[in-house]
N, CA and C of each residue as an Amber inpcrd file, in Angstrom:
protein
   333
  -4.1170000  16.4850000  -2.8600000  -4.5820000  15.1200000  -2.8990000
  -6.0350000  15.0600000  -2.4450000  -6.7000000  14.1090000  -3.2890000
  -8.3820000  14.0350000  -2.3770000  -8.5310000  12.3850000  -2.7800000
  -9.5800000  12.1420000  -1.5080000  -9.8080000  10.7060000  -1.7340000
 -11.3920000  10.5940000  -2.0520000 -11.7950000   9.1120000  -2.2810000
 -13.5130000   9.1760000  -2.4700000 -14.2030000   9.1090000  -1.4070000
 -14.0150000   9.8710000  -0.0880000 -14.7320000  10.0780000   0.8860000
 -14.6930000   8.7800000   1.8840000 -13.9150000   8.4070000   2.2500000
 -13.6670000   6.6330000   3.1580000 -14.3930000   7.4710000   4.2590000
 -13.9600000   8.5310000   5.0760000 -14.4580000   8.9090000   6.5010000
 -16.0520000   9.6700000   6.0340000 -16.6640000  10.4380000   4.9540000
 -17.3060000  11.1290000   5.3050000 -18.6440000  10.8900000   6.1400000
 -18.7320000  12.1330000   6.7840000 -19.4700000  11.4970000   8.0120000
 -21.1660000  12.2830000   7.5340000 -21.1790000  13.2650000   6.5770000
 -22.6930000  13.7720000   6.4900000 -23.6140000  12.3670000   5.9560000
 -22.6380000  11.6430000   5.3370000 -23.3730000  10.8050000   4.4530000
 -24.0670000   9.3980000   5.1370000 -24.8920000   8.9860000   4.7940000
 -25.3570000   7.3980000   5.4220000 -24.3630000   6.2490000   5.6480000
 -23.0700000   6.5610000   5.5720000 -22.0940000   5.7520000   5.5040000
 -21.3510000   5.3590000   3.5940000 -20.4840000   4.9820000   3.3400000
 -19.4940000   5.1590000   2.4990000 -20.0690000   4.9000000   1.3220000
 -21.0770000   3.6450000   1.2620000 -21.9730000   3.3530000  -0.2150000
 -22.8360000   4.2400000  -0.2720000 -23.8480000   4.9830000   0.5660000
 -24.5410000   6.1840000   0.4190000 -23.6930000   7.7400000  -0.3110000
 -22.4480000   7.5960000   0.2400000 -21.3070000   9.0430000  -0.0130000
 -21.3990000   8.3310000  -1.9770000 -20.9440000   7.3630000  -2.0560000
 -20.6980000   6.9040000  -2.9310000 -21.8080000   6.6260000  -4.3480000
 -23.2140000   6.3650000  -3.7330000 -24.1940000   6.4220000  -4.9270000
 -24.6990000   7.9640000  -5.1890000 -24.1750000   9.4670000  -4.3180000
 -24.7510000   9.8960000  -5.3240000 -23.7760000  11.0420000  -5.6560000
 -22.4930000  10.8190000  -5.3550000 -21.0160000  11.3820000  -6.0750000
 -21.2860000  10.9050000  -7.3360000 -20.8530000  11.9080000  -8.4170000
 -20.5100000  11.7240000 -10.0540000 -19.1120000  11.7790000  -9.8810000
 -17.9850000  11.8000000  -9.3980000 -16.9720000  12.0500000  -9.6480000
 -16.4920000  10.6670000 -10.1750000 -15.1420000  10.9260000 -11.1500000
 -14.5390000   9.9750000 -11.4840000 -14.0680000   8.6550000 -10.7850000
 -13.9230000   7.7740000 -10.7730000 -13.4190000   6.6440000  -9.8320000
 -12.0130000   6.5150000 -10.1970000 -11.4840000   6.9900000  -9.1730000
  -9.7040000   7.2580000  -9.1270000  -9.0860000   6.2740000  -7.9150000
  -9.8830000   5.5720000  -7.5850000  -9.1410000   4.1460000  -6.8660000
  -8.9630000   5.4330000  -4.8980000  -7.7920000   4.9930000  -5.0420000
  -7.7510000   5.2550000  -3.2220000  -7.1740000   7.1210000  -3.2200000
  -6.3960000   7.3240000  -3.8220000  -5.8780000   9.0140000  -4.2830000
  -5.9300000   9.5440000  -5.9270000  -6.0920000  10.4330000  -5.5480000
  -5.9700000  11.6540000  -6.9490000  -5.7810000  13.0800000  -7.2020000
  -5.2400000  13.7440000  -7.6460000  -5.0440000  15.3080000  -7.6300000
  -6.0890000  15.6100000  -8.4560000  -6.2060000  17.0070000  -8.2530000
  -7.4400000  17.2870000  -8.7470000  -6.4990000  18.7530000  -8.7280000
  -5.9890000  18.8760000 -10.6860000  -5.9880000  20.0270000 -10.5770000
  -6.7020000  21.1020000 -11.3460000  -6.5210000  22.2380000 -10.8160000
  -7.5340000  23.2320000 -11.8810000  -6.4630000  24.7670000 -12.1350000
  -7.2090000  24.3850000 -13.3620000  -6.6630000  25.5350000 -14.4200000
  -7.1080000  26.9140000 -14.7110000  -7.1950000  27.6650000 -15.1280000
  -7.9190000  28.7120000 -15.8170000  -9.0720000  28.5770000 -16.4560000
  -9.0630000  27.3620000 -17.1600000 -10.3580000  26.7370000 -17.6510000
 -10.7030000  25.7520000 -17.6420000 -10.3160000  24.9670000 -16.2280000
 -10.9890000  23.4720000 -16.2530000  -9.9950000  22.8320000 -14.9400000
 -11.2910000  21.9110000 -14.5900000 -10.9470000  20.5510000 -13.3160000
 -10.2730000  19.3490000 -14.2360000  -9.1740000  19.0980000 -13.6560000
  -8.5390000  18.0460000 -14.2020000  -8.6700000  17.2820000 -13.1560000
  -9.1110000  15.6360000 -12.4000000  -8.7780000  14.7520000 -11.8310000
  -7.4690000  13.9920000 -12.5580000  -6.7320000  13.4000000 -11.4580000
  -5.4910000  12.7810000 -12.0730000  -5.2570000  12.1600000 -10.7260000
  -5.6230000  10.1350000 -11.0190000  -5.0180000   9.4410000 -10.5780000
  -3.3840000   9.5200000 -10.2840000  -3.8520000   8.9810000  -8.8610000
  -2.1100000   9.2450000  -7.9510000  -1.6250000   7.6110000  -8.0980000
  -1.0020000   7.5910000  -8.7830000  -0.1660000   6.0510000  -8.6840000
   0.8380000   5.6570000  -7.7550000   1.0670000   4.6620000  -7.0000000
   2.0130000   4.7830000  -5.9990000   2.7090000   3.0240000  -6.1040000
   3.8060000   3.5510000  -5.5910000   4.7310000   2.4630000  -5.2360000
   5.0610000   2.2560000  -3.9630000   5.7580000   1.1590000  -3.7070000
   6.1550000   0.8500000  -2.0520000   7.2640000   2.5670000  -1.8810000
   7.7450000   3.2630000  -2.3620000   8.3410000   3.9580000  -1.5570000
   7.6310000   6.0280000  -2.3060000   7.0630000   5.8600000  -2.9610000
   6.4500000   7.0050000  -3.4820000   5.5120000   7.0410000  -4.2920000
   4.9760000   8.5840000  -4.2420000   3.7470000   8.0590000  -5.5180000
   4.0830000   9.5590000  -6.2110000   3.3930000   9.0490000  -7.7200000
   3.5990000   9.8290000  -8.8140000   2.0660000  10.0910000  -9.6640000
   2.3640000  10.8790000 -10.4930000   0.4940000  11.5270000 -10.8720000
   0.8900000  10.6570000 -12.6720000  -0.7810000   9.5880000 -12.4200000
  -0.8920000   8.5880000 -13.2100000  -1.7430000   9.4700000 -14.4840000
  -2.7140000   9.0600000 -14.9400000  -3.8550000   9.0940000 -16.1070000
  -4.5190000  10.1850000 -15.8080000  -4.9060000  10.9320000 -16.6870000
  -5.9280000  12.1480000 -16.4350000  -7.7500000  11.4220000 -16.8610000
  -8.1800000  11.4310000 -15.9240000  -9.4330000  10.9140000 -16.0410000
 -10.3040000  11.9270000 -16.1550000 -10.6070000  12.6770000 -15.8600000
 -11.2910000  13.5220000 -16.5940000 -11.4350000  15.5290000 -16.7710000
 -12.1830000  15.7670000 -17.7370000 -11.4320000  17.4650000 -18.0730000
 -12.9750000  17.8320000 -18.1640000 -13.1930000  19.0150000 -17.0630000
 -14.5910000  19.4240000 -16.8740000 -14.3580000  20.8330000 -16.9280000
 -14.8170000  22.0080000 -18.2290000 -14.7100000  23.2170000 -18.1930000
 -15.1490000  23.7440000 -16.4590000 -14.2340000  25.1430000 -16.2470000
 -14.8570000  25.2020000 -15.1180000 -15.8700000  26.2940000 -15.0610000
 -16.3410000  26.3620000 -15.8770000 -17.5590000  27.4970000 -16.7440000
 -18.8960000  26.4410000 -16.3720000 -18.6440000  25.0000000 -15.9640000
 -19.1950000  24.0220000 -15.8020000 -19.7660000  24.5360000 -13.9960000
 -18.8040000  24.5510000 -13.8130000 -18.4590000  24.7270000 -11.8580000
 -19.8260000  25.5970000 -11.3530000 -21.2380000  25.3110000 -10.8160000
 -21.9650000  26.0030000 -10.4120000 -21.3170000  26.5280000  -8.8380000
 -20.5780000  25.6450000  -7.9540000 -20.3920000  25.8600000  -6.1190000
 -19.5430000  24.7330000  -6.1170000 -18.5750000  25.2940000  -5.0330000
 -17.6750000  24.8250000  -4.6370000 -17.8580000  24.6880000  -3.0840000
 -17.8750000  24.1920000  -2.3100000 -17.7680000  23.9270000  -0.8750000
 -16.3040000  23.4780000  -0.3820000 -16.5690000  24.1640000   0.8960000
 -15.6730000  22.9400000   1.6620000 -16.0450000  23.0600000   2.8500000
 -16.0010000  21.6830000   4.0830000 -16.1690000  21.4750000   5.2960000
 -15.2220000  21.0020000   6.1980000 -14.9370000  22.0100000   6.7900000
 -13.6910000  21.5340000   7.4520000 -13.8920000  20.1670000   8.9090000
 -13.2600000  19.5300000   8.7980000 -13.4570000  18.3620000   9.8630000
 -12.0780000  18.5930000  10.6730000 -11.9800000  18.1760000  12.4480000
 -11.0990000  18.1260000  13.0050000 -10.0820000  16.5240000  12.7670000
 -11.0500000  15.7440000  12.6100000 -10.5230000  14.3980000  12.5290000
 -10.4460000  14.1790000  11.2210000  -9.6630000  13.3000000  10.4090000
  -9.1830000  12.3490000   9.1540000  -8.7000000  13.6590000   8.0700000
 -10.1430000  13.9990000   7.7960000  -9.9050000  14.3020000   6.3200000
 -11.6480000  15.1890000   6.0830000 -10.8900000  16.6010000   5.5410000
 -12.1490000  17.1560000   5.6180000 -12.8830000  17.1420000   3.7830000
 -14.4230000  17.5790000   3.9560000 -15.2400000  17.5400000   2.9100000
 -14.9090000  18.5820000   1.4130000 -14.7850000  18.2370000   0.7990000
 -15.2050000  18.8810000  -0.8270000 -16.5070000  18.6850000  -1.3310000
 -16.9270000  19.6800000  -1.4220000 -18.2470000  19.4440000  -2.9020000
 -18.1150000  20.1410000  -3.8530000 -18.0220000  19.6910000  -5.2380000
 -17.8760000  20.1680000  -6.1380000 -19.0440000  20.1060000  -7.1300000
 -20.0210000  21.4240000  -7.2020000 -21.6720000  21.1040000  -8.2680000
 -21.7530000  21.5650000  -9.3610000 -22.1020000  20.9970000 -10.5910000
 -22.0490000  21.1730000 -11.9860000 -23.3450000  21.4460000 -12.6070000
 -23.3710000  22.6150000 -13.4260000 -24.7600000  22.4420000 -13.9630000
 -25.6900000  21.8120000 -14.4100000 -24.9460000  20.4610000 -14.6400000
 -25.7050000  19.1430000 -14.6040000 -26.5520000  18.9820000 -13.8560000
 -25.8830000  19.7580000 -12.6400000 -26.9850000  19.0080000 -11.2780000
 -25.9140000  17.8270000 -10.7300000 -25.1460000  17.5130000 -11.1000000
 -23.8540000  16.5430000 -10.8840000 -23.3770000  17.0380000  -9.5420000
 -22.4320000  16.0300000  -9.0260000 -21.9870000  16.7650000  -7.9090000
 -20.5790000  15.7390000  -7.2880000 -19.8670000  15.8790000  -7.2520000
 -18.6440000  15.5850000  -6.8320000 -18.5010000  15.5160000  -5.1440000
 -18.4470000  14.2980000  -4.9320000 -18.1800000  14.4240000  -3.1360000
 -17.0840000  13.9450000  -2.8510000 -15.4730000  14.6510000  -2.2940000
 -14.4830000  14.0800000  -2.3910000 -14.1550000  14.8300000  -1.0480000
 -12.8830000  14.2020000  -0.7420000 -12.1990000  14.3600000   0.6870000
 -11.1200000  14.8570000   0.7030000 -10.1850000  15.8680000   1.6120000
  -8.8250000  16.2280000   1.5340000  -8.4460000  16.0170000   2.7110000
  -7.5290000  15.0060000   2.6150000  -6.3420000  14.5240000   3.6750000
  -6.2420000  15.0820000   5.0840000  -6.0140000  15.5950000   6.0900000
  -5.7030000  16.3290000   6.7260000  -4.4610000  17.2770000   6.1640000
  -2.9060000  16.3940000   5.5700000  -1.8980000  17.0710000   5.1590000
  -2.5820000  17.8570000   3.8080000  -3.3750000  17.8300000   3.3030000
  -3.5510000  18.1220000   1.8110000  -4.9180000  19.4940000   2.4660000
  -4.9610000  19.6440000   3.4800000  -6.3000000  20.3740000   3.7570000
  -6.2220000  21.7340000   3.4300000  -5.0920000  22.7510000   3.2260000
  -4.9550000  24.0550000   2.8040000  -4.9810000  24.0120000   1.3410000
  -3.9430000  23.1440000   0.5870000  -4.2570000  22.9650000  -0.9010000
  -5.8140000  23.0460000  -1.2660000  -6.9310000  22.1970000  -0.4610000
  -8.4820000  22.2870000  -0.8610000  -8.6870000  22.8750000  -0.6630000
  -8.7240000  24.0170000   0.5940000  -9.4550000  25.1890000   0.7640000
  -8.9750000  26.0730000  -0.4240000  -7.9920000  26.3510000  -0.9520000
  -7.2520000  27.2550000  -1.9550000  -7.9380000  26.6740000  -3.2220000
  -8.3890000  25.1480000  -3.7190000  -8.9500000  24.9620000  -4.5230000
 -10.3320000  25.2150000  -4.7330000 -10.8370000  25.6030000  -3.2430000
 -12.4210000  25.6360000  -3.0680000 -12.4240000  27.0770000  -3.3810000
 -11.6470000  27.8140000  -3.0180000 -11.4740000  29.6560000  -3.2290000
 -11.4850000  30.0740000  -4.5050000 -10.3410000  29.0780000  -5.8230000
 -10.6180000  29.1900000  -6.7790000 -11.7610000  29.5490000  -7.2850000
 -12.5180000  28.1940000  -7.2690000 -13.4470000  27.8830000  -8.1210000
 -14.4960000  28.5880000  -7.0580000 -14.4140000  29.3470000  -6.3110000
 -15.9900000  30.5320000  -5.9460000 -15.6570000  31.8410000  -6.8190000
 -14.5080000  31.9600000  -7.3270000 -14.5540000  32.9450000  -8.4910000
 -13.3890000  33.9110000  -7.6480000
């Protein structure tokens, strides 16, 4: 699971995290999975008693993927960066519960 950065703390506060992330706008959660050849984001839809994986918003070769980061935080929810040869750059967050899944996704995608 990753969110659009509510806690991150490098940033000027949440509209700063937010103007210069390219990532998709997936509301409050989303999985973000990756393949052999590509980042899938996928809105997390939820109900009062569970949530389930909604719309695939978007499919980014990962031949795309220049660096992958991650920053681990003690409190909330630690950092993702995800940079594209665009020059693009993805700033997203992993849960505290979701924090080994990102590091394993950040390992991926360093090759």
């Amino acid at each position: 699971m990753i969110t659009q950065g509510i806690f991150r703390k490098k940033a000027k506060g949440q509209k700063a995290a937010a103007a210069v992330s390219a990532a998709p706008d997936f509301g409050r959660l989303a999985h973000l999975a990756v393949t052999a050849d590509e980042l899938v984001p996928i809105k997390v839809d939820s109900d009062t008693v569970k949530t389930h994986l909604g719309e695939v918003l978007a499919r980014v070769p990962r031949s795309e993927v220049v660096s992958a980061e991650f920053e681990s935080s003690a409190m909330f929810a630690s950092a993702v960066t995800i940079t594209f040869a665009s020059g693009a750059k993805w700033l997203l967050e992993a849960p505290r519960p979701s924090r080994k899944d990102a590091k394993e996704v950040v390992s991926a995608l360093q090759g």
